[in-house]
Short mmCIF file of C-alpha atoms in Angstrom, two decimals:
data_model
loop_
_atom_site.label_atom_id
_atom_site.label_comp_id
_atom_site.label_asym_id
_atom_site.label_seq_id
_atom_site.Cartn_x
_atom_site.Cartn_y
_atom_site.Cartn_z
CA MET A 1 82.63 90.22 72.77
CA PHE A 2 85.34 90.80 75.37
CA ASN A 3 86.11 94.28 74.04
CA LEU A 4 82.42 95.25 74.22
CA VAL A 5 82.25 94.29 77.89
CA LEU A 6 85.58 95.96 78.64
CA GLU A 7 84.50 99.23 77.06
CA ASN A 8 81.34 99.29 79.16
CA LEU A 9 82.86 97.93 82.36
CA PRO A 10 82.71 101.28 84.21
CA PHE A 11 78.96 101.39 83.55
CA LEU A 12 78.57 97.88 84.96
CA LEU A 13 80.78 98.65 87.95
CA LYS A 14 78.56 101.62 88.76
CA GLY A 15 75.69 99.14 89.01
CA ALA A 16 77.86 96.87 91.17
CA LEU A 17 78.47 99.79 93.55
CA TYR A 18 74.72 100.39 93.76
CA THR A 19 74.26 96.69 94.48
CA LEU A 20 76.75 96.83 97.35
CA VAL A 21 75.20 99.96 98.86
CA ILE A 22 71.69 98.53 98.65
CA THR A 23 72.87 95.26 100.18
CA ILE A 24 74.77 96.82 103.08
CA VAL A 25 72.09 99.39 104.00
CA SER A 26 69.26 96.86 103.72
CA MET A 27 71.20 94.31 105.75
CA LEU A 28 71.89 96.81 108.55
CA LEU A 29 68.23 97.79 108.68
CA GLY A 30 67.27 94.12 108.49
CA LEU A 31 69.56 93.36 111.44
CA ILE A 32 67.74 95.94 113.56
CA ILE A 33 64.35 94.60 112.51
CA GLY A 34 65.48 91.01 113.05
CA ILE A 35 66.84 91.58 116.56
CA ILE A 36 63.73 93.51 117.64
CA THR A 37 61.43 90.85 116.18
CA ALA A 38 63.38 87.99 117.77
CA ILE A 39 63.25 89.63 121.21
CA ALA A 40 59.58 90.43 120.71
CA ARG A 41 58.80 86.77 119.98
CA LEU A 42 60.78 85.54 122.96
CA LYS A 43 60.15 88.19 125.62
CA GLY A 44 57.24 90.35 124.47
CA PRO A 45 53.64 90.29 125.69
CA ARG A 46 51.44 87.71 123.97
CA PRO A 47 49.86 90.18 121.47
CA VAL A 48 53.35 91.42 120.48
CA GLN A 49 54.54 87.82 120.08
CA TRP A 50 51.55 87.12 117.84
CA ILE A 51 52.21 90.20 115.66
CA ALA A 52 55.89 89.24 115.30
CA ARG A 53 54.96 85.66 114.42
CA VAL A 54 52.46 86.79 111.75
CA TYR A 55 55.02 89.20 110.26
CA VAL A 56 57.64 86.47 109.96
CA SER A 57 55.12 84.00 108.53
CA ILE A 58 53.86 86.41 105.85
CA ILE A 59 57.31 87.59 104.73
CA ARG A 60 58.86 84.12 104.70
CA GLY A 61 55.81 82.69 102.98
CA THR A 62 55.69 85.08 100.02
CA PRO A 63 58.24 85.76 97.23
CA LEU A 64 60.50 88.78 97.60
CA LEU A 65 59.57 89.90 94.09
CA VAL A 66 55.90 90.08 95.09
CA GLN A 67 56.83 92.11 98.17
CA ILE A 68 58.80 94.54 96.01
CA VAL A 69 55.98 95.16 93.54
CA ILE A 70 53.40 95.49 96.35
CA ILE A 71 55.48 98.21 98.04
CA TYR A 72 56.34 100.05 94.82
CA PHE A 73 53.23 99.60 92.69
CA GLY A 74 50.54 98.41 95.09
CA LEU A 75 50.79 101.21 97.65
CA VAL A 76 50.07 103.75 94.90
CA ASP A 77 46.42 102.63 95.07
CA TYR A 78 46.32 104.08 98.59
CA GLY A 79 48.06 107.34 97.74
CA ILE A 80 51.52 106.20 98.88
CA SER A 81 54.08 106.78 96.14
CA LEU A 82 57.64 105.77 96.94
CA GLY A 83 60.80 106.27 94.94
CA SER A 84 62.24 103.11 93.46
CA LEU A 85 65.32 103.18 95.70
CA THR A 86 63.24 103.79 98.83
CA ALA A 87 60.92 100.94 97.91
CA ALA A 88 63.93 98.69 97.33
CA PHE A 89 65.39 99.49 100.76
CA ILE A 90 62.06 98.88 102.50
CA ALA A 91 61.32 95.60 100.72
CA LEU A 92 64.80 94.15 101.16
CA SER A 93 65.08 95.29 104.80
CA VAL A 94 61.69 93.90 105.79
CA ASN A 95 62.45 90.64 104.00
CA ALA A 96 65.88 90.27 105.58
CA GLY A 97 64.47 91.18 109.00
CA ALA A 98 62.04 88.28 108.91
CA TYR A 99 64.75 85.74 108.08
CA LEU A 100 67.28 87.22 110.48
CA SER A 101 64.74 87.24 113.30
CA GLU A 102 64.57 83.45 113.10
CA THR A 103 68.36 83.27 113.01
CA PHE A 104 68.65 85.43 116.12
CA ARG A 105 65.80 83.66 117.89
CA GLY A 106 67.51 80.33 117.41
CA ALA A 107 70.85 81.78 118.49
CA ILE A 108 69.36 83.30 121.66
CA LEU A 109 67.70 80.00 122.54
CA ALA A 110 71.03 78.24 122.00
CA VAL A 111 72.68 80.25 124.80
CA PRO A 112 72.62 78.07 127.95
CA LYS A 113 69.89 79.09 130.40
CA GLY A 114 72.44 79.02 133.19
CA GLN A 115 73.99 82.18 131.74
CA MET A 116 70.74 84.06 132.26
CA GLU A 117 70.22 82.65 135.75
CA ALA A 118 73.77 83.61 136.73
CA ALA A 119 73.24 87.15 135.45
CA TYR A 120 70.00 87.49 137.43
CA ALA A 121 71.83 86.21 140.50
CA THR A 122 74.33 89.08 140.22
CA GLY A 123 71.49 91.60 140.22
CA MET A 124 71.26 92.34 136.49
CA THR A 125 67.90 93.36 135.05
CA PRO A 126 66.41 91.36 132.15
CA TRP A 127 67.47 94.10 129.70
CA GLN A 128 71.03 94.20 131.07
CA THR A 129 71.21 90.43 130.87
CA MET A 130 70.03 90.43 127.27
CA ARG A 131 72.38 93.24 126.23
CA ARG A 132 75.52 92.22 128.11
CA ILE A 133 75.30 88.43 128.34
CA ILE A 134 72.86 86.87 125.89
CA LEU A 135 73.16 88.98 122.72
CA PRO A 136 77.00 88.93 122.50
CA GLN A 137 76.99 85.13 122.71
CA ALA A 138 74.03 84.84 120.36
CA ALA A 139 75.80 87.07 117.83
CA ARG A 140 78.70 84.63 117.64
CA ILE A 141 76.31 81.73 117.08
CA ALA A 142 74.32 83.68 114.48
CA ILE A 143 77.26 84.80 112.32
CA PRO A 144 77.40 81.77 109.94
CA PRO A 145 73.66 81.70 109.03
CA MET A 146 73.58 85.50 109.03
CA GLY A 147 76.40 85.44 106.50
CA ASN A 148 74.34 83.19 104.25
CA THR A 149 71.46 85.68 104.45
CA PHE A 150 73.83 88.54 103.61
CA ILE A 151 75.21 86.81 100.53
CA GLY A 152 71.72 85.75 99.49
CA MET A 153 70.56 89.36 99.69
CA LEU A 154 73.52 90.49 97.59
CA LYS A 155 72.20 88.30 94.77
CA GLU A 156 68.53 89.08 95.42
CA THR A 157 69.14 92.79 94.85
CA SER A 158 68.85 91.88 91.16
CA LEU A 159 65.08 91.67 91.71
CA VAL A 160 64.80 95.43 92.29
CA SER A 161 65.71 95.92 88.63
CA VAL A 162 61.99 95.39 87.92
CA ILE A 163 61.23 98.76 89.55
CA GLY A 164 64.03 100.58 87.73
CA VAL A 165 66.76 100.68 90.37
CA SER A 166 70.11 101.07 88.63
CA GLU A 167 71.79 98.07 90.23
CA LEU A 168 74.00 95.59 88.40
CA LEU A 169 71.35 93.67 86.46
CA ARG A 170 69.54 96.86 85.44
CA GLN A 171 72.78 98.33 84.09
CA ALA A 172 73.34 95.19 82.02
CA GLN A 173 69.79 95.39 80.67
CA LEU A 174 70.37 98.97 79.55
CA LEU A 175 73.50 97.92 77.71
CA GLN A 176 71.66 95.00 76.10
CA ALA A 177 69.00 97.38 74.83
CA GLN A 178 71.69 99.63 73.38
CA PHE A 179 73.90 97.03 71.69
CA TYR A 180 71.38 94.19 71.10
CA ARG A 181 73.83 91.72 72.65
CA TYR A 182 72.84 89.59 75.62
CA MET A 183 75.32 86.84 76.48
CA PRO A 184 78.41 89.07 76.93
CA PHE A 185 76.71 91.25 79.51
CA TYR A 186 74.99 88.36 81.29
CA LEU A 187 78.32 86.57 81.61
CA ALA A 188 80.00 89.77 82.79
CA ILE A 189 77.52 90.42 85.57
CA ALA A 190 77.61 86.75 86.57
CA VAL A 191 81.36 87.10 87.11
CA ILE A 192 80.88 90.36 89.05
CA TYR A 193 78.23 88.79 91.30
CA TRP A 194 80.56 85.85 91.91
CA VAL A 195 83.46 88.15 92.83
CA LEU A 196 81.27 90.18 95.18
CA SER A 197 79.82 87.06 96.82
CA THR A 198 83.25 85.48 97.26
CA GLY A 199 84.64 88.68 98.74
CA MET A 200 81.73 88.99 101.16
CA ALA A 201 82.10 85.36 102.21
CA ALA A 202 85.80 85.92 102.96
CA ILE A 203 85.05 89.01 105.06
CA LEU A 204 82.34 87.22 107.04
CA GLU A 205 84.60 84.23 107.60
CA ARG A 206 87.25 86.56 109.00
CA ILE A 207 84.69 88.18 111.34
CA GLU A 208 83.55 84.76 112.52
CA ARG A 209 87.14 83.73 113.22
CA LYS A 210 87.77 86.92 115.20
CA LEU A 211 84.64 86.38 117.30
CA ASN A 212 85.63 82.78 118.02
CA GLU A 213 89.05 83.96 119.16
CA ALA A 214 87.44 86.62 121.39
CA TYR A 215 85.26 84.03 123.10
#
């Protein structure tokens, strides 16, 4: 069993690399979506606030797997055909953006109002205040829950195997179909996911410590 996994480890590691790339790219896009959505809910006109609220409610209220198949399979009904990797990026980014928007919204609200009033008193505009005063402090507050979202996404990338993306789980499934062995490869990818998650957690903890030292 061990030899079978060892012989095919490069194939599995290729899937692990795909998993990391998908996670990092989707998380970065999700961060942008989350920050924009959080600011829209807090500072936008009422119609914009309503749209942002509905977006968050729909995404948080439906399974990620359903969102993936809607984007990849469902949009074909309307003449929109996306590649599996593109669909994976869109689904994961939109999903992460909804969760991160709530993280950032809570972090922004946690910054004392006196900080904003002091910035206005010095002549800063609302945008300058948000960019220079509020967001840097909110980022420090948001790091721990944001890290949980990041690690959660790392594991949820396994769901895009249903649309044929060659991430870690998909690579294991291909090997299972070839060798008709299941447990060795399932155990192998479980270990790889654990190593990746532990490594990510350590990196995020280091970032959090650096930010705490800076402030």
